[in-house]
Amino acid sequence: MCGIIACIGSDDAVGELLTGLENLEYRGYDSAGIAVQNGSGIAVRKKAGKISELKDTIARDVSNGTIGIGHTRWSTHGPPTDKNAHPHTSRTERVAVVHNGIIENYEAIRRKLIAEGYEFRSETDTEVIPHLVEYYIDQGMGVEEAFKTTVGELDGSYAVALMVHGTDTVYAARQDSPLVVGVDDGRYYLASDVPAFLDFTDEVVYIENGEFARVRPNELVITDRDGNVVDRDVETVEWSAEETGKGQYAHYMLKEINEQADALANTIAGRIGEDGTVELEAFPPGTFGGIDEVEFVACGTSYHAALYGAQLLRRAGIRTYASLASEYDTSTVSDGTLVVAVTQSGETADTLTALRAAQDAGAETVAVTNVVGSSAAREADHALYIRAGPEIGVAATKTFSSQVVTLALLGHQLAEDLEQGRPREDAAEFFEELRKLPDHIATVLETTRAKEISEEYFDKKSYFFIGRDNEFPVALEGALKFKEITYEHAEGFASGELKHGPLALVTEETAVFALFTGQNGRETRKNAEEAHTRSADIVAVATDGTDVGEFADNVLWVPKTHPDLAGLLANVQLQLVSYYTADLLGREIDKPRNLAKSVTVE
Ligand code: F6R
């Protein structure tokens, strides 16, 4: 789980690499480094800590060049130290490498190289790559052959970029870790993700699994495993560099919470037909006529979106389950099973493993993802994009809303396909409210009292989130967001479960956020009262006009909408409470400790 960047043919390789690394920092931020070719050789600078620390070091002493590679790391093998930071070099420092992924057979390669007299300077799996390439060069191979031979010996996942002193070329390979080329009038960039080079170009070429790229000024050559040249179109991405910056906001998370109205408008755009049917570009009518069961697989926030989506589909009469991807088993897969991987990044290792298992078991698969060209999008039979735009804050916010709405649309299409194209009976009413959802979200953002609530409760010892039906996944999500960025103890429960155990934890130092946005407020009210009589403070998150009685110490209101959508409005309030509480506590909101945005390890 790391970010890689390379620039080729640049006037300012050092500056561009550092910009690229800052844009990739969300992929990992425990150490960083760059290598540039300059007159005297390959200059490597790397450092444990944030990219800003690397920048300070570099400002003092690196002479610039026209070609270079860079890396921002989230440790998998070896702790975050200067030595373990990338780039890694061969023993003569002729070869420098950056790598994202895991080399599973690195120990065997390392033993072989040690037997040949090589010494290792780091504890990483990556260091075998530059040594092995140099080993093959010393055996008489050309650089490209040595690189391809080395890559052929690697088991595991990798996006790797390599530079050899004295050439103007960067060599790259991809297997199960993302890699994309930015194209800018004879200059090129290679990166784990498009935002890395959006400051310089929006023209991209995606590298597929098993492919190699040879890149030098004015020349990009992509080849497949067998050495055949691959002809791939250059695509223009729609995200702008401005969109990936923080703009006027103090944090990406706050910016992304505030982008939800626009993100949802994008999610819905052009997808609801005038006749009340769903028009999902990826799926012509009838696509799912043979489906009799849906299984969602996902992790973290995406799993909560999947739980929410599964309830919506079940209510439409479609047998649907949601599984944590890391717990998924394929025993219920049959001919009529559709497995839907829900993943913002499209790169989450647990989700990709579940997706692949589902494919092996014969299921038809869909990836519901935010990242065009991500591994999930490429590997699933179909990709359905949530169109939320880039999300940089580690805590997922706007993508949860867009995921749920996308799953709701998918549910409507499934129901239509199973009913020979007839829209669901409640479709018109649902879509009418769905179209209003961006405005309702804007209202929540304008009127919220989340900051005041955070100021009142930020010194509690424990935070509970409770709800029923689609409020339950929102309660889970509220608690995940809260613990993730405040580092305080938070738990989400189905309201009805409180009395079956968790109530024992309730004291006057507990704040309970109780959701009253669905159709079962009466029961939740009893559960909230049980906590209130045991001295907990109750914050109701309620639809306008709901009677939340005297037990609620505070209320966060949301506009009235369709009950299937109301949980999304409640979730925005809870996101804001987490945000403001974390801010009051002085947490690193966009990069919470121990976490990374894209979890590409199992
Ligand atoms: C929480 C969060 C994580 C991700 C999870 C899955 O705020 O961001 O729990 O939701 O790691 O990531 P994706 O959706 O990229 O598969």
Coordinates of C-alpha atoms and ligand atoms in Angstrom, one line a residue:
M1 CA 0.0 0.0 0.0
C2 CA 2.1 2.8 -1.3
G3 CA 2.2 5.4 -4.1
I4 CA 4.7 5.5 -6.9
I5 CA 5.5 8.2 -9.3
A6 CA 8.0 8.7 -12.1
C7 CA 8.6 11.5 -14.5
I8 CA 10.4 11.3 -17.8
G9 CA 11.6 14.2 -20.0
S10 CA 10.9 16.8 -17.3
D11 CA 12.5 20.2 -16.9
D12 CA 12.3 19.8 -13.1
A13 CA 12.2 16.2 -12.1
V14 CA 12.7 16.9 -8.4
G15 CA 9.9 19.4 -8.2
E16 CA 7.5 17.3 -10.2
L17 CA 8.2 14.1 -8.2
L18 CA 7.6 16.0 -4.9
T19 CA 4.3 17.4 -6.2
G20 CA 3.3 13.9 -7.3
L21 CA 4.2 12.5 -3.9
E22 CA 2.2 15.1 -2.1
N23 CA -0.8 14.2 -4.3
L24 CA -0.3 10.5 -3.6
E25 CA 0.2 10.9 0.2
Y26 CA -3.2 9.5 0.9
R27 CA -2.0 6.1 -0.3
G28 CA 0.5 6.0 2.6
Y29 CA 2.5 8.4 4.6
D30 CA 5.1 6.8 6.8
S31 CA 8.2 7.5 4.7
A32 CA 9.0 8.8 1.2
G33 CA 11.8 9.1 -1.2
I34 CA 12.9 10.1 -4.7
A35 CA 15.8 9.2 -7.1
V36 CA 16.8 11.4 -10.0
Q37 CA 19.3 11.0 -12.7
N38 CA 21.8 13.8 -12.8
G39 CA 25.2 14.3 -14.3
S40 CA 27.0 12.3 -11.7
G41 CA 24.7 9.3 -11.3
I42 CA 21.5 8.5 -9.5
A43 CA 20.9 10.7 -6.5
V44 CA 18.6 9.1 -3.9
R45 CA 17.0 10.9 -1.0
K46 CA 14.6 9.2 1.3
K47 CA 13.3 9.7 4.8
A48 CA 11.0 8.3 7.4
G49 CA 8.0 10.5 8.1
K50 CA 5.8 12.8 6.0
I51 CA 6.7 14.1 2.6
S52 CA 7.2 17.6 4.0
E53 CA 10.2 16.2 5.9
L54 CA 11.7 14.7 2.8
K55 CA 11.1 18.1 1.0
D56 CA 13.1 19.9 3.7
T57 CA 16.0 17.6 3.2
I58 CA 15.9 17.8 -0.6
A59 CA 15.7 21.6 -0.8
R60 CA 19.2 21.7 0.6
D61 CA 21.2 19.3 -1.5
V62 CA 19.9 17.5 -4.6
S63 CA 20.9 18.7 -8.1
N64 CA 18.0 18.4 -10.5
G65 CA 17.6 16.1 -13.5
T66 CA 15.1 15.3 -16.3
I67 CA 14.1 11.8 -15.2
G68 CA 13.3 10.4 -11.8
I69 CA 11.2 8.1 -9.6
G70 CA 9.5 8.6 -6.3
H71 CA 7.6 6.7 -3.6
T72 CA 5.4 7.3 -0.6
R73 CA 5.1 4.3 1.7
W74 CA 2.8 2.5 4.1
S75 CA 4.8 -0.2 5.7
T76 CA 4.2 -3.9 5.0
H77 CA 7.7 -5.4 5.3
G78 CA 9.9 -3.7 7.8
P79 CA 9.1 -0.6 10.0
P80 CA 9.0 2.9 8.6
T81 CA 12.7 3.9 8.7
D82 CA 15.0 5.8 6.4
K83 CA 16.6 2.6 5.3
N84 CA 13.3 0.9 4.5
A85 CA 12.0 3.9 2.6
H86 CA 12.0 3.6 -1.3
P87 CA 13.7 4.0 -3.7
H88 CA 15.9 1.0 -3.2
T89 CA 19.1 0.6 -5.2
S90 CA 21.4 -2.2 -6.3
R91 CA 24.8 -2.6 -4.7
T92 CA 26.6 -0.4 -7.3
E93 CA 23.7 2.1 -7.1
R94 CA 23.3 1.8 -10.8
V95 CA 19.7 0.5 -10.5
A96 CA 17.0 2.3 -8.5
V97 CA 13.5 0.9 -7.9
V98 CA 10.1 2.0 -6.4
H99 CA 7.4 -0.6 -5.8
N100 CA 3.9 -0.8 -4.6
G101 CA 2.6 -4.2 -3.6
I102 CA 4.0 -7.3 -2.0
I103 CA 6.6 -9.7 -3.4
E104 CA 5.5 -13.0 -1.8
N105 CA 8.6 -15.0 -2.7
Y106 CA 11.1 -12.3 -1.7
E107 CA 12.8 -14.5 0.9
A108 CA 13.7 -17.2 -1.6
I109 CA 15.1 -14.6 -4.0
R110 CA 17.0 -12.9 -1.2
R111 CA 18.6 -16.2 -0.1
K112 CA 19.7 -16.8 -3.7
L113 CA 21.2 -13.3 -4.0
I114 CA 23.0 -13.5 -0.6
A115 CA 24.5 -16.8 -1.8
E116 CA 25.8 -14.8 -4.8
G117 CA 27.5 -12.3 -2.4
Y118 CA 24.8 -9.6 -2.3
E119 CA 24.3 -7.7 0.9
F120 CA 20.9 -6.2 1.8
R121 CA 20.5 -2.8 3.4
S122 CA 16.8 -2.9 4.3
E123 CA 14.2 -5.2 5.6
T124 CA 11.9 -4.7 2.6
D125 CA 10.7 -7.2 0.1
T126 CA 11.3 -4.6 -2.6
E127 CA 15.1 -4.6 -2.3
V128 CA 15.4 -7.9 -4.1
I129 CA 14.3 -6.2 -7.4
P130 CA 17.2 -3.8 -8.0
H131 CA 19.7 -6.5 -6.9
L132 CA 18.2 -9.1 -9.2
V133 CA 18.1 -6.7 -12.1
E134 CA 21.8 -5.8 -11.6
Y135 CA 22.6 -9.5 -11.2
Y136 CA 21.1 -10.2 -14.7
I137 CA 22.8 -7.2 -16.2
D138 CA 26.1 -8.5 -14.9
Q139 CA 25.3 -11.8 -16.5
G140 CA 25.3 -10.0 -19.8
M141 CA 21.6 -9.1 -20.3
G142 CA 20.4 -5.7 -21.6
V143 CA 18.5 -3.6 -19.1
E144 CA 15.1 -4.4 -20.5
E145 CA 15.7 -8.1 -20.6
A146 CA 17.1 -8.1 -17.1
F147 CA 14.0 -6.2 -15.9
K148 CA 11.6 -8.5 -17.6
T149 CA 13.5 -11.6 -16.4
T150 CA 13.4 -10.3 -12.9
V151 CA 9.7 -9.5 -13.0
G152 CA 9.1 -12.9 -14.4
E153 CA 10.5 -14.4 -11.1
L154 CA 8.3 -12.3 -8.8
D155 CA 5.2 -13.8 -7.2
G156 CA 2.7 -11.4 -5.6
S157 CA 1.4 -8.0 -6.5
Y158 CA 3.4 -5.1 -7.9
A159 CA 3.5 -1.8 -9.7
V160 CA 7.2 -1.3 -10.1
A161 CA 9.2 1.5 -11.8
L162 CA 12.9 1.2 -12.4
M163 CA 15.7 3.5 -13.6
V164 CA 19.2 2.6 -14.6
H165 CA 22.1 5.1 -14.5
G166 CA 23.1 6.3 -17.9
T167 CA 19.8 5.7 -19.7
D168 CA 16.9 8.1 -20.2
T169 CA 14.4 5.4 -19.8
V170 CA 12.1 4.2 -17.0
Y171 CA 10.9 0.6 -17.1
A172 CA 7.7 -0.4 -15.4
A173 CA 5.5 -3.4 -14.8
R174 CA 2.1 -4.1 -13.3
Q175 CA 0.5 -7.1 -11.6
D176 CA -2.5 -6.5 -9.3
S177 CA -1.4 -3.0 -8.2
P178 CA -2.5 0.0 -10.2
L179 CA -0.3 1.8 -12.7
V180 CA -1.2 4.6 -15.1
V181 CA 0.8 6.7 -17.5
G182 CA 0.3 10.5 -17.8
V183 CA 1.0 11.8 -21.3
D184 CA 2.1 15.4 -21.9
D185 CA 3.5 16.2 -25.3
G186 CA 6.6 14.0 -25.3
R187 CA 6.9 14.1 -21.5
Y188 CA 5.5 11.2 -19.4
Y189 CA 4.5 10.4 -15.9
L190 CA 4.0 7.0 -14.3
A191 CA 1.9 6.7 -11.2
S192 CA -0.3 4.6 -8.9
D193 CA -3.1 7.0 -9.4
V194 CA -4.2 9.8 -11.7
P195 CA -4.2 12.7 -9.1
A196 CA -0.4 12.2 -8.8
F197 CA 0.2 14.0 -12.1
L198 CA -3.1 16.0 -12.6
D199 CA -1.1 19.2 -12.0
F200 CA 0.7 18.5 -15.3
T201 CA -1.6 16.5 -17.6
D202 CA -5.1 15.0 -17.8
E203 CA -4.2 12.6 -20.6
V204 CA -3.8 9.0 -19.4
V205 CA -3.0 5.5 -20.6
Y206 CA -3.9 2.7 -18.2
I207 CA -1.4 -0.2 -17.9
E208 CA -3.1 -3.6 -17.4
N209 CA -2.1 -6.6 -15.4
G210 CA 0.8 -8.5 -16.8
E211 CA 2.0 -5.6 -19.0
F212 CA 5.3 -3.7 -19.2
A213 CA 6.0 -0.1 -20.1
R214 CA 9.2 1.3 -21.5
V215 CA 9.1 5.1 -21.3
R216 CA 11.6 7.7 -22.5
P217 CA 11.1 11.2 -23.8
N218 CA 8.8 11.1 -26.9
E219 CA 8.3 7.3 -26.6
L220 CA 5.9 5.1 -24.7
V221 CA 5.9 1.4 -25.5
I222 CA 3.6 -1.0 -23.8
T223 CA 4.1 -4.7 -24.2
D224 CA 2.2 -7.8 -22.9
R225 CA 3.8 -10.8 -21.1
D226 CA 4.8 -12.3 -24.4
G227 CA 6.5 -9.2 -25.7
N228 CA 3.8 -8.2 -28.1
V229 CA 3.4 -4.4 -28.4
V230 CA 0.0 -3.3 -27.1
D231 CA -1.7 -0.4 -28.8
R232 CA -3.7 1.5 -26.2
D233 CA -5.7 4.7 -26.6
V234 CA -4.9 7.9 -24.7
E235 CA -7.9 8.8 -22.5
T236 CA -8.8 12.2 -21.0
V237 CA -9.8 12.2 -17.4
E238 CA -12.5 14.5 -16.2
W239 CA -11.0 15.3 -12.7
S240 CA -9.2 18.5 -12.5
A241 CA -6.2 19.3 -10.3
E242 CA -8.4 21.8 -8.5
E243 CA -10.8 19.1 -7.6
T244 CA -8.1 17.2 -5.9
G245 CA -7.0 20.1 -3.8
K246 CA -8.5 21.2 -0.5
G247 CA -9.8 24.5 -1.8
Q248 CA -11.2 26.7 1.0
Y249 CA -11.6 23.9 3.5
A250 CA -9.3 23.1 6.5
H251 CA -9.4 19.4 5.7
Y252 CA -10.1 17.2 2.7
M253 CA -12.7 15.4 4.9
L254 CA -14.7 18.6 5.5
K255 CA -14.4 19.4 1.8
E256 CA -15.6 15.9 0.8
I257 CA -18.5 16.0 3.3
N258 CA -19.6 19.3 1.7
E259 CA -19.2 17.9 -1.8
Q260 CA -21.9 15.3 -1.2
A261 CA -24.8 17.2 -2.8
D262 CA -22.8 17.6 -6.0
A263 CA -21.4 14.1 -5.8
L264 CA -24.9 12.6 -5.5
A265 CA -26.2 14.8 -8.3
N266 CA -23.4 13.2 -10.4
T267 CA -24.2 9.7 -9.2
I268 CA -27.8 10.1 -10.4
A269 CA -27.3 12.1 -13.5
G270 CA -28.8 10.6 -16.6
R271 CA -29.6 7.3 -14.8
I272 CA -33.3 7.8 -14.3
G273 CA -35.4 7.5 -17.5
E274 CA -38.5 9.6 -18.2
D275 CA -40.7 6.4 -18.0
G276 CA -39.5 5.8 -14.5
T277 CA -37.1 3.0 -15.4
V278 CA -33.4 3.0 -14.4
E279 CA -30.8 3.6 -17.2
L280 CA -27.5 2.4 -16.0
E281 CA -25.0 2.8 -18.8
A282 CA -23.2 -0.4 -18.0
F283 CA -26.4 -2.6 -18.1
P284 CA -28.8 -2.7 -21.0
P285 CA -32.4 -3.6 -19.9
G286 CA -32.6 -7.4 -19.2
T287 CA -29.0 -7.8 -18.2
F288 CA -30.0 -9.4 -14.9
G289 CA -33.0 -11.4 -16.1
G290 CA -31.4 -14.6 -14.9
I291 CA -30.3 -13.5 -11.4
D292 CA -32.0 -14.9 -8.4
E293 CA -29.7 -13.9 -5.6
V294 CA -27.2 -11.0 -4.9
E295 CA -24.2 -11.2 -2.6
F296 CA -22.4 -8.0 -1.7
V297 CA -18.7 -8.2 -0.6
A298 CA -17.0 -5.2 0.8
C299 CA -14.9 -3.8 3.7
G300 CA -15.2 -1.0 6.2
T301 CA -17.4 1.9 5.1
S302 CA -18.1 0.2 1.8
Y303 CA -19.5 -2.8 3.8
H304 CA -21.8 -0.5 5.6
A305 CA -23.0 0.9 2.3
A306 CA -23.5 -2.7 1.2
L307 CA -25.5 -3.6 4.3
Y308 CA -27.7 -0.5 3.5
G309 CA -28.0 -1.5 -0.1
A310 CA -28.8 -5.1 0.8
Q311 CA -31.8 -4.0 2.8
L312 CA -33.1 -1.9 -0.1
L313 CA -32.8 -4.9 -2.4
R314 CA -34.4 -7.3 0.0
R315 CA -37.4 -4.9 0.3
A316 CA -37.7 -5.1 -3.5
G317 CA -38.1 -8.9 -3.1
I318 CA -34.5 -9.7 -4.2
R319 CA -32.7 -12.3 -2.0
T320 CA -29.6 -10.3 -1.0
Y321 CA -26.8 -10.7 1.6
A322 CA -23.8 -8.5 2.4
S323 CA -20.6 -10.1 3.6
L324 CA -17.4 -8.7 4.9
A325 CA -15.0 -9.4 2.1
S326 CA -12.4 -11.0 4.4
E327 CA -15.1 -13.4 5.7
Y328 CA -16.7 -14.2 2.4
D329 CA -17.2 -17.8 1.4
T330 CA -18.6 -18.9 -1.9
S331 CA -20.7 -21.9 -0.7
T332 CA -24.0 -20.2 -1.6
V333 CA -22.9 -19.2 -5.2
S334 CA -25.1 -20.8 -7.8
D335 CA -25.9 -20.2 -11.5
G336 CA -28.2 -17.3 -10.6
T337 CA -25.9 -15.5 -8.2
L338 CA -24.7 -12.0 -8.8
V339 CA -21.7 -11.0 -6.7
V340 CA -21.2 -7.3 -6.3
A341 CA -17.9 -6.0 -5.0
V342 CA -18.4 -2.5 -3.4
T343 CA -15.1 -0.7 -3.1
Q344 CA -14.4 3.0 -3.4
S345 CA -10.8 2.5 -4.4
G346 CA -11.3 -0.6 -6.4
E347 CA -7.9 -1.8 -5.0
T348 CA -8.8 -3.2 -1.6
A349 CA -7.0 -6.6 -1.4
D350 CA -9.7 -8.3 0.7
T351 CA -12.4 -7.2 -1.7
L352 CA -10.4 -8.3 -4.8
T353 CA -9.8 -11.7 -3.2
A354 CA -13.5 -12.2 -2.6
L355 CA -14.3 -11.0 -6.1
R356 CA -11.8 -13.5 -7.6
A357 CA -13.2 -16.3 -5.4
A358 CA -16.7 -15.5 -6.6
Q359 CA -15.5 -15.6 -10.2
D360 CA -13.8 -18.9 -9.7
A361 CA -17.1 -20.2 -8.2
G362 CA -18.9 -19.2 -11.4
A363 CA -20.8 -16.1 -10.2
E364 CA -21.5 -13.2 -12.5
T365 CA -19.7 -10.2 -11.0
V366 CA -20.1 -6.4 -10.8
A367 CA -17.7 -3.9 -9.3
V368 CA -19.3 -0.8 -7.8
T369 CA -16.4 1.6 -7.5
N370 CA -15.3 5.2 -7.7
V371 CA -12.1 4.7 -9.6
V372 CA -12.3 4.2 -13.3
G373 CA -9.7 1.7 -14.4
S374 CA -9.2 0.3 -10.9
S375 CA -8.4 -3.4 -10.4
A376 CA -12.0 -4.2 -9.4
A377 CA -13.4 -2.4 -12.4
R378 CA -11.2 -4.3 -14.7
E379 CA -11.5 -7.7 -13.2
A380 CA -15.3 -7.8 -12.6
D381 CA -17.6 -8.8 -15.5
H382 CA -19.2 -5.3 -15.3
A383 CA -18.2 -2.0 -13.7
L384 CA -20.7 0.4 -12.3
Y385 CA -19.2 3.8 -11.2
I386 CA -20.5 5.7 -8.3
R387 CA -19.1 9.0 -9.8
A388 CA -18.3 10.7 -6.5
G389 CA -15.1 12.2 -7.7
P390 CA -11.7 11.8 -6.0
E391 CA -11.8 11.2 -2.3
I392 CA -8.5 12.1 -0.6
G393 CA -9.4 12.1 3.1
V394 CA -8.7 8.7 4.5
A395 CA -12.1 8.6 6.1
A396 CA -14.7 7.8 3.4
T397 CA -17.6 10.2 3.4
K398 CA -19.1 11.3 0.1
T399 CA -18.4 7.9 -1.4
F400 CA -20.6 6.2 1.2
S401 CA -23.6 8.3 0.0
S402 CA -22.8 7.7 -3.6
Q403 CA -22.4 4.0 -3.0
V404 CA -25.7 3.6 -1.3
V405 CA -27.5 5.5 -4.1
T406 CA -25.8 3.5 -6.8
L407 CA -26.8 0.3 -5.1
A408 CA -30.4 1.6 -4.8
L409 CA -30.3 2.2 -8.6
L410 CA -28.9 -1.2 -9.2
G411 CA -31.7 -2.7 -7.1
H412 CA -34.3 -1.0 -9.2
Q413 CA -32.7 -2.3 -12.4
L414 CA -32.6 -5.8 -10.9
A415 CA -36.2 -5.6 -10.0
E416 CA -37.1 -4.3 -13.5
D417 CA -35.2 -7.0 -15.2
L418 CA -36.9 -9.7 -13.1
E419 CA -40.3 -8.2 -13.9
Q420 CA -39.7 -8.0 -17.7
G421 CA -38.8 -4.3 -17.7
R422 CA -41.6 -3.1 -15.5
P423 CA -40.5 -0.5 -13.0
R424 CA -41.1 -1.2 -9.3
E425 CA -44.5 0.0 -8.1
D426 CA -42.9 2.5 -5.7
A427 CA -40.3 3.6 -8.3
A428 CA -41.9 6.9 -9.2
E429 CA -42.1 8.0 -5.6
F430 CA -38.6 6.9 -4.8
F431 CA -37.1 8.6 -7.8
E432 CA -38.9 11.8 -7.1
E433 CA -37.4 11.9 -3.6
L434 CA -34.0 10.7 -5.0
R435 CA -33.9 13.8 -7.3
K436 CA -34.4 16.0 -4.2
L437 CA -31.7 14.3 -2.2
P438 CA -28.9 16.7 -3.2
D439 CA -31.0 19.6 -2.0
H440 CA -31.8 17.9 1.2
I441 CA -28.1 17.3 1.8
A442 CA -27.4 20.9 1.1
T443 CA -30.0 21.8 3.7
V444 CA -28.4 19.6 6.3
L445 CA -25.0 21.1 5.6
E446 CA -26.4 24.7 5.9
T447 CA -28.4 24.1 9.1
T448 CA -26.4 21.5 11.0
R449 CA -25.7 22.0 14.7
A450 CA -23.1 19.3 14.6
K451 CA -20.4 21.7 15.8
E452 CA -22.3 22.7 18.9
I453 CA -23.1 19.1 19.7
S454 CA -19.4 18.2 19.3
E455 CA -18.5 21.0 21.7
E456 CA -21.0 19.8 24.2
Y457 CA -19.9 16.1 24.2
F458 CA -16.3 15.9 23.1
D459 CA -15.1 14.9 26.5
K460 CA -17.3 11.8 27.0
K461 CA -15.7 8.5 27.5
S462 CA -17.8 6.4 25.1
Y463 CA -20.0 7.1 22.1
F464 CA -22.8 4.7 21.0
F465 CA -24.7 4.9 17.8
I466 CA -28.0 3.1 17.5
G467 CA -30.7 2.6 14.9
R468 CA -33.0 0.1 13.2
D469 CA -33.5 -1.0 9.5
N470 CA -31.4 1.2 7.3
E471 CA -30.5 3.2 10.4
F472 CA -28.5 0.3 11.6
P473 CA -25.7 0.4 8.9
V474 CA -25.7 4.1 9.4
A475 CA -25.2 3.6 13.2
L476 CA -22.3 1.3 12.3
E477 CA -20.9 3.8 9.9
G478 CA -21.3 6.7 12.4
A479 CA -19.3 4.7 15.0
L480 CA -16.6 3.7 12.5
K481 CA -16.1 7.3 11.4
F482 CA -16.0 8.5 15.0
K483 CA -13.4 6.0 16.2
E484 CA -11.3 6.4 13.0
I485 CA -10.7 10.1 13.3
T486 CA -11.3 10.9 17.0
Y487 CA -9.5 7.9 18.4
E488 CA -12.3 7.7 21.0
H489 CA -14.3 4.6 21.9
A490 CA -17.3 4.3 19.7
E491 CA -19.7 1.5 18.9
G492 CA -22.6 1.0 16.6
F493 CA -25.5 -1.2 17.5
A494 CA -28.9 -2.2 16.3
S495 CA -31.2 -0.4 18.7
G496 CA -32.9 -3.6 19.8
E497 CA -29.5 -5.1 20.8
L498 CA -28.6 -2.5 23.4
K499 CA -30.6 -4.3 26.1
H500 CA -28.9 -7.6 25.3
G501 CA -25.5 -6.6 26.6
P502 CA -24.1 -3.2 25.7
L503 CA -26.4 -1.5 28.2
A504 CA -24.0 -2.7 30.9
L505 CA -21.4 -0.2 29.5
V506 CA -23.7 2.8 29.7
T507 CA -22.8 5.5 32.3
E508 CA -23.1 9.2 32.7
E509 CA -20.0 9.4 30.6
T510 CA -21.7 7.9 27.6
A511 CA -23.3 9.8 24.7
V512 CA -25.8 7.9 22.6
F513 CA -26.6 9.1 19.1
A514 CA -30.1 7.6 18.4
L515 CA -31.4 7.6 14.8
F516 CA -35.1 8.5 14.2
T517 CA -35.2 8.7 10.4
G518 CA -36.9 5.4 9.6
Q519 CA -40.2 3.9 10.3
N520 CA -39.5 2.3 13.6
G521 CA -39.0 5.3 15.9
R522 CA -41.3 3.9 18.6
E523 CA -39.0 0.9 19.3
T524 CA -35.8 3.0 19.1
R525 CA -37.4 5.5 21.5
K526 CA -37.8 2.7 24.1
N527 CA -34.1 1.7 23.6
A528 CA -32.9 5.3 23.9
E529 CA -35.0 5.8 27.0
E530 CA -33.4 2.7 28.6
A531 CA -30.0 4.3 28.1
H532 CA -31.2 7.7 29.2
T533 CA -32.5 6.4 32.5
R534 CA -29.0 5.0 33.1
S535 CA -27.6 8.5 32.8
A536 CA -26.4 8.5 29.2
D537 CA -26.9 11.7 27.2
I538 CA -29.1 11.2 24.2
V539 CA -28.6 13.0 20.9
A540 CA -31.5 12.2 18.5
V541 CA -30.8 12.4 14.8
A542 CA -34.4 12.8 13.6
T543 CA -36.5 13.6 10.6
D544 CA -38.2 17.0 10.9
G545 CA -41.4 16.7 12.8
T546 CA -40.6 13.5 14.7
D547 CA -41.6 13.4 18.3
V548 CA -38.3 12.7 20.1
G549 CA -39.8 13.3 23.5
E550 CA -38.1 14.5 26.6
F551 CA -35.5 11.8 26.7
A552 CA -33.5 13.5 23.9
D553 CA -31.0 16.0 25.3
N554 CA -30.3 17.3 21.9
V555 CA -31.6 16.9 18.3
L556 CA -29.9 17.0 14.9
W557 CA -32.7 17.5 12.4
V558 CA -32.8 16.2 8.8
P559 CA -35.4 17.1 6.2
K560 CA -38.3 14.7 5.5
T561 CA -37.6 12.3 2.6
H562 CA -38.3 8.8 1.5
P563 CA -37.5 6.4 4.4
D564 CA -35.1 4.5 2.2
L565 CA -33.0 7.6 1.8
A566 CA -33.3 9.2 5.2
G567 CA -30.4 7.2 6.6
L568 CA -28.1 9.1 4.2
L569 CA -29.1 12.5 5.6
A570 CA -28.6 11.2 9.2
N571 CA -25.2 10.0 8.1
V572 CA -24.1 13.4 7.0
Q573 CA -25.0 14.8 10.5
L574 CA -22.9 12.0 12.0
Q575 CA -20.0 12.6 9.7
L576 CA -20.0 16.3 10.8
V577 CA -20.1 15.3 14.5
S578 CA -17.1 13.1 14.0
Y579 CA -15.3 15.8 12.1
Y580 CA -15.8 18.6 14.6
T581 CA -15.1 16.3 17.6
A582 CA -11.8 15.2 16.0
D583 CA -11.0 18.8 15.2
L584 CA -11.6 19.8 18.9
L585 CA -9.4 17.0 20.0
G586 CA -6.6 18.1 17.6
R587 CA -6.5 14.9 15.6
E588 CA -4.9 14.5 12.2
I589 CA -8.2 14.3 10.5
D590 CA -7.2 13.6 6.9
K591 CA -4.5 11.0 7.9
P592 CA -5.6 9.3 11.0
R593 CA -2.9 7.3 12.7
N594 CA -2.3 3.7 11.6
L595 CA -4.6 3.9 8.6
A596 CA -4.3 4.4 4.9
K597 CA -6.8 5.2 2.2
S598 CA -6.2 2.2 0.0
V599 CA -5.7 -1.1 1.8
T600 CA -3.9 -3.3 -0.7
V601 CA -2.8 -5.9 1.7
E602 CA -4.9 -8.8 3.1
Ligands
F6R1 C1 -13.3 4.1 6.5 C2 -12.7 3.7 5.3 C3 -12.4 2.2 5.1 C4 -12.7 1.8 3.7 C5 -12.3 0.3 3.5 C6 -12.7 -0.2 2.1 O1 -13.6 5.5 6.5 O2 -12.4 4.4 4.4 O3 -13.1 1.5 6.1 O4 -14.1 1.9 3.5 O5 -10.9 0.2 3.7 O6 -12.1 0.6 1.1 P1 -12.6 0.5 -0.4 O7 -14.0 1.1 -0.4 O8 -11.7 1.4 -1.1 O9 -12.6 -0.9 -0.8

